[in-house]
Amino acid sequence: MVNLSQKFDVLVIGGGNAALCAAISARRAGASVLVLEGAPKFYRGGNTRHTRNLRCVHDGATATMTGPYAADEFLDDLLRVTGGETDAALAKLTIARSSELLGWLNEQGVRFQPPLGGTLSLGKTNAFFLGGGRGMLNALYRKAEALGVAVAYDTPVTGIAVENGFFTAATVTHRGRAQAVRGRALIAASGGFEANIEWLKQYWGAAADNFLIRGTPYNRGEVLRMLLDAGVMPVGDPTQCHAVAIDARAPKFDGGIATRLDSIIFGIVVNRDAQRFYDEGEDTWPKRYAIWGRLVAQQPGQTAYTIVDAKSFHLFMPSIFPAIQAPTIPELAARLTLDPGALEKTVSAFNAAVRPGTFDHTRLDDCATQGLTPPKSHWARKIDTPPFYGYPLRPGITFTYLGVAIDQRARMVMDDGKPAENLFAAGEIMAGNVLGKGYLAGIGMAIGTTFGRIAGEEAARHVRG
């Protein structure tokens, strides 16, 4: 039983990776810590439940990674996917501190495994959690509880008292009644607003009704809204998000990573008019998979279809839902509810434009189209070997980039440009400082772990000071 009437040194809002890293760090620094998780215990952990790896700098090969992966290379990758839209100081801090993460997480009981195969090609850059995100979470919770961190589940925060950048108390709903919880410092690690469809519709309009939320249904942005209303400076484009193309048959919420489709680079993608609309082979999959949710969201009905043939079907990790299969392209079109003639014309034009090369899905190969708009820059092979396979696509939103501005000590920055005295943030609620747009596989966990540690250390320092 958690006694919410006592005053804690540090209150942590959220129950995922960033929150737990903050709680453990603050507790190790001598602070008393209470974690306020809005979800029930079984669903604890936010989007961390659905992750499986983190990106980190390392000097050479490890037991679970090839290498090396230098800070300059990490930064170059980040700048390319964001188009330079990042806070340079915070980005470099994330990358520099990422070199510590494998060792630190190991000390907390988190274990790693060799990377998965398929289209990910992340063996050099990313460390994979043994047991996935839930295995990682369970290890962090065990460590936090062993250290004496208190955790209140099913306890959403409904109010935050902030005056001139100084936090005094939070109001929560616990066991059906409102209760004030006092703390000397607050760390917000409660995610974005991706599960709040009405908020998404403010920026996307009616199209948001067709979005699928591949992460937790509990990230509705209430804490983010309270902080912005309390004078914390916002950061990030509200229309930007981690959005991938997922199977349209996935559930509205919490479908997780198994609903993602990795077939895109091996074939073509068409909209409901059976027309291609973007270069499927623009770059390696870990750097480009997260643009496809936004691309699909911009298509009529927020729907698209990925088409491959038999020679490519076994090259990617399958979806949890079976492929739709047919012996001919027109028959496949009919089963996908597309116009058979239109799809056959699109496939024929694509096949005619393919120029032969040496196919290699692990690198930017020389298989491309010529004279086709849009082009396919790499991995272009004719779709000519039956049976043919298709998957329906929808935008799958993982987390939104609108968040709170922070400094290098993870302190929230107020509207007047000054850092808050005892308000800190970590994880998706501040990831927009680093991710102006785009995404790099595993960087969300790098941001959450790095700034969770920093926020916990700084909150404890404030309490001691």
mmCIF file of N, CA and C in Angstrom, residues 164-219:
data_model
loop_
_atom_site.group_PDB
_atom_site.id
_atom_site.type_symbol
_atom_site.label_atom_id
_atom_site.label_comp_id
_atom_site.label_asym_id
_atom_site.label_seq_id
_atom_site.Cartn_x
_atom_site.Cartn_y
_atom_site.Cartn_z
ATOM 1 N N ASN A 164 4.895 30.532 -10.989
ATOM 2 C CA ASN A 164 6.177 31.130 -11.378
ATOM 3 C C ASN A 164 7.274 30.086 -11.547
ATOM 4 N N GLY A 165 6.910 28.982 -12.185
ATOM 5 C CA GLY A 165 7.898 27.956 -12.464
ATOM 6 C C GLY A 165 8.241 27.074 -11.289
ATOM 7 N N PHE A 166 7.453 27.156 -10.218
ATOM 8 C CA PHE A 166 7.744 26.354 -9.021
ATOM 9 C C PHE A 166 6.572 25.408 -8.763
ATOM 10 N N PHE A 167 6.867 24.128 -8.695
ATOM 11 C CA PHE A 167 5.853 23.111 -8.455
ATOM 12 C C PHE A 167 5.666 22.885 -6.953
ATOM 13 N N THR A 168 4.386 22.726 -6.541
ATOM 14 C CA THR A 168 4.120 22.478 -5.119
ATOM 15 C C THR A 168 3.376 21.171 -4.878
ATOM 16 N N ALA A 169 2.431 20.822 -5.750
ATOM 17 C CA ALA A 169 1.635 19.622 -5.503
ATOM 18 C C ALA A 169 0.925 19.190 -6.773
ATOM 19 N N ALA A 170 0.533 17.934 -6.773
ATOM 20 C CA ALA A 170 -0.274 17.387 -7.864
ATOM 21 C C ALA A 170 -1.566 16.849 -7.288
ATOM 22 N N THR A 171 -2.616 16.890 -8.102
ATOM 23 C CA THR A 171 -3.880 16.256 -7.727
ATOM 24 C C THR A 171 -4.029 14.994 -8.563
ATOM 25 N N VAL A 172 -4.375 13.902 -7.893
ATOM 26 C CA VAL A 172 -4.526 12.625 -8.590
ATOM 27 C C VAL A 172 -5.894 12.042 -8.275
ATOM 28 N N THR A 173 -6.298 11.093 -9.087
ATOM 29 C CA THR A 173 -7.461 10.270 -8.778
ATOM 30 C C THR A 173 -6.957 8.889 -8.385
ATOM 31 N N HIS A 174 -7.223 8.527 -7.133
ATOM 32 C CA HIS A 174 -6.726 7.258 -6.615
ATOM 33 C C HIS A 174 -7.865 6.536 -5.907
ATOM 34 N N ARG A 175 -8.140 5.327 -6.381
ATOM 35 C CA ARG A 175 -9.236 4.541 -5.823
ATOM 36 C C ARG A 175 -10.567 5.297 -5.853
ATOM 37 N N GLY A 176 -10.765 6.001 -6.938
ATOM 38 C CA GLY A 176 -12.039 6.650 -7.163
ATOM 39 C C GLY A 176 -12.226 8.009 -6.529
ATOM 40 N N ARG A 177 -11.196 8.526 -5.850
ATOM 41 C CA ARG A 177 -11.371 9.858 -5.245
ATOM 42 C C ARG A 177 -10.152 10.731 -5.505
ATOM 43 N N ALA A 178 -10.399 12.040 -5.521
ATOM 44 C CA ALA A 178 -9.329 13.000 -5.739
ATOM 45 C C ALA A 178 -8.482 13.141 -4.482
ATOM 46 N N GLN A 179 -7.196 13.298 -4.688
ATOM 47 C CA GLN A 179 -6.279 13.422 -3.561
ATOM 48 C C GLN A 179 -5.092 14.276 -3.973
ATOM 49 N N ALA A 180 -4.648 15.133 -3.074
ATOM 50 C CA ALA A 180 -3.461 15.954 -3.322
ATOM 51 C C ALA A 180 -2.214 15.170 -2.922
ATOM 52 N N VAL A 181 -1.185 15.260 -3.756
ATOM 53 C CA VAL A 181 0.087 14.606 -3.487
ATOM 54 C C VAL A 181 1.174 15.668 -3.546
ATOM 55 N N ARG A 182 1.953 15.753 -2.477
ATOM 56 C CA ARG A 182 2.972 16.797 -2.399
ATOM 57 C C ARG A 182 4.346 16.247 -2.757
ATOM 58 N N GLY A 183 5.155 17.106 -3.346
ATOM 59 C CA GLY A 183 6.522 16.737 -3.682
ATOM 60 C C GLY A 183 7.388 17.979 -3.776
ATOM 61 N N ARG A 184 8.678 17.792 -3.591
ATOM 62 C CA ARG A 184 9.608 18.924 -3.669
ATOM 63 C C ARG A 184 10.137 19.137 -5.076
ATOM 64 N N ALA A 185 9.926 18.157 -5.939
ATOM 65 C CA ALA A 185 10.295 18.286 -7.355
ATOM 66 C C ALA A 185 9.388 17.366 -8.159
ATOM 67 N N LEU A 186 9.162 17.740 -9.407
ATOM 68 C CA LEU A 186 8.294 16.959 -10.290
ATOM 69 C C LEU A 186 9.050 16.606 -11.561
ATOM 70 N N ILE A 187 8.954 15.333 -11.957
ATOM 71 C CA ILE A 187 9.482 14.889 -13.246
ATOM 72 C C ILE A 187 8.318 14.384 -14.078
ATOM 73 N N ALA A 188 8.085 15.023 -15.215
ATOM 74 C CA ALA A 188 7.022 14.592 -16.125
ATOM 75 C C ALA A 188 7.629 13.660 -17.169
ATOM 76 N N ALA A 189 7.133 12.427 -17.204
ATOM 77 C CA ALA A 189 7.587 11.445 -18.183
ATOM 78 C C ALA A 189 6.369 10.658 -18.650
ATOM 79 N N SER A 190 5.344 11.397 -19.039
ATOM 80 C CA SER A 190 4.018 10.819 -19.262
ATOM 81 C C SER A 190 3.610 10.746 -20.724
ATOM 82 N N GLY A 191 4.563 10.904 -21.649
ATOM 83 C CA GLY A 191 4.255 10.693 -23.052
ATOM 84 C C GLY A 191 3.573 11.869 -23.724
ATOM 85 N N GLY A 192 3.157 11.643 -24.969
ATOM 86 C CA GLY A 192 2.510 12.674 -25.765
ATOM 87 C C GLY A 192 1.003 12.590 -25.715
ATOM 88 N N PHE A 193 0.338 13.054 -26.809
ATOM 89 C CA PHE A 193 -1.129 13.093 -26.822
ATOM 90 C C PHE A 193 -1.706 12.245 -27.946
ATOM 91 N N GLU A 194 -0.927 11.236 -28.388
ATOM 92 C CA GLU A 194 -1.330 10.481 -29.572
ATOM 93 C C GLU A 194 -2.631 9.706 -29.416
ATOM 94 N N ALA A 195 -3.008 9.346 -28.190
ATOM 95 C CA ALA A 195 -4.246 8.592 -27.999
ATOM 96 C C ALA A 195 -5.462 9.499 -27.839
ATOM 97 N N ASN A 196 -5.257 10.796 -27.961
ATOM 98 C CA ASN A 196 -6.340 11.760 -27.849
ATOM 99 C C ASN A 196 -6.763 12.167 -29.269
ATOM 100 N N ILE A 197 -7.730 11.445 -29.816
ATOM 101 C CA ILE A 197 -8.114 11.661 -31.216
ATOM 102 C C ILE A 197 -8.638 13.077 -31.437
ATOM 103 N N GLU A 198 -9.374 13.598 -30.472
ATOM 104 C CA GLU A 198 -9.914 14.957 -30.640
ATOM 105 C C GLU A 198 -8.794 15.982 -30.719
ATOM 106 N N TRP A 199 -7.729 15.789 -29.952
ATOM 107 C CA TRP A 199 -6.590 16.706 -30.016
ATOM 108 C C TRP A 199 -5.882 16.543 -31.368
ATOM 109 N N LEU A 200 -5.704 15.325 -31.829
ATOM 110 C CA LEU A 200 -5.101 15.111 -33.145
ATOM 111 C C LEU A 200 -5.911 15.792 -34.244
ATOM 112 N N LYS A 201 -7.222 15.777 -34.101
ATOM 113 C CA LYS A 201 -8.094 16.369 -35.130
ATOM 114 C C LYS A 201 -7.935 17.886 -35.214
ATOM 115 N N GLN A 202 -7.420 18.509 -34.161
ATOM 116 C CA GLN A 202 -7.164 19.947 -34.220
ATOM 117 C C GLN A 202 -6.143 20.281 -35.305
ATOM 118 N N TYR A 203 -5.251 19.336 -35.616
ATOM 119 C CA TYR A 203 -4.194 19.581 -36.594
ATOM 120 C C TYR A 203 -4.401 18.792 -37.892
ATOM 121 N N TRP A 204 -5.045 17.625 -37.801
ATOM 122 C CA TRP A 204 -5.215 16.757 -38.961
ATOM 123 C C TRP A 204 -6.635 16.763 -39.518
ATOM 124 N N GLY A 205 -7.570 17.353 -38.782
ATOM 125 C CA GLY A 205 -8.941 17.333 -39.233
ATOM 126 C C GLY A 205 -9.541 15.940 -39.132
ATOM 127 N N ALA A 206 -10.555 15.685 -39.958
ATOM 128 C CA ALA A 206 -11.281 14.419 -39.891
ATOM 129 C C ALA A 206 -10.401 13.220 -40.224
ATOM 130 N N ALA A 207 -9.272 13.456 -40.894
ATOM 131 C CA ALA A 207 -8.372 12.344 -41.232
ATOM 132 C C ALA A 207 -7.935 11.578 -39.992
ATOM 133 N N ALA A 208 -7.840 12.261 -38.855
ATOM 134 C CA ALA A 208 -7.373 11.603 -37.631
ATOM 135 C C ALA A 208 -8.299 10.484 -37.176
ATOM 136 N N ASP A 209 -9.548 10.525 -37.608
ATOM 137 C CA ASP A 209 -10.464 9.437 -37.252
ATOM 138 C C ASP A 209 -10.011 8.109 -37.844
ATOM 139 N N ASN A 210 -9.223 8.179 -38.913
ATOM 140 C CA ASN A 210 -8.743 6.961 -39.569
ATOM 141 C C ASN A 210 -7.366 6.525 -39.080
ATOM 142 N N PHE A 211 -6.775 7.250 -38.136
ATOM 143 C CA PHE A 211 -5.475 6.860 -37.609
ATOM 144 C C PHE A 211 -5.645 5.687 -36.635
ATOM 145 N N LEU A 212 -4.665 4.815 -36.635
ATOM 146 C CA LEU A 212 -4.588 3.759 -35.631
ATOM 147 C C LEU A 212 -3.463 4.124 -34.667
ATOM 148 N N ILE A 213 -3.689 3.919 -33.383
ATOM 149 C CA ILE A 213 -2.707 4.277 -32.361
ATOM 150 C C ILE A 213 -1.999 2.992 -31.943
ATOM 151 N N ARG A 214 -0.803 2.795 -32.454
ATOM 152 C CA ARG A 214 -0.139 1.509 -32.228
ATOM 153 C C ARG A 214 0.396 1.380 -30.804
ATOM 154 N N GLY A 215 0.449 2.502 -30.072
ATOM 155 C CA GLY A 215 0.915 2.483 -28.695
ATOM 156 C C GLY A 215 -0.226 2.480 -27.696
ATOM 157 N N THR A 216 0.109 2.870 -26.471
ATOM 158 C CA THR A 216 -0.820 2.799 -25.351
ATOM 159 C C THR A 216 -2.014 3.734 -25.514
ATOM 160 N N PRO A 217 -3.195 3.327 -25.071
ATOM 161 C CA PRO A 217 -4.349 4.229 -25.094
ATOM 162 C C PRO A 217 -4.329 5.246 -23.958
ATOM 163 N N TYR A 218 -3.359 5.144 -23.044
ATOM 164 C CA TYR A 218 -3.333 6.020 -21.864
ATOM 165 C C TYR A 218 -2.582 7.327 -22.106
ATOM 166 N N ASN A 219 -1.876 7.463 -23.224
ATOM 167 C CA ASN A 219 -1.162 8.707 -23.504
ATOM 168 C C ASN A 219 -2.098 9.688 -24.201
#
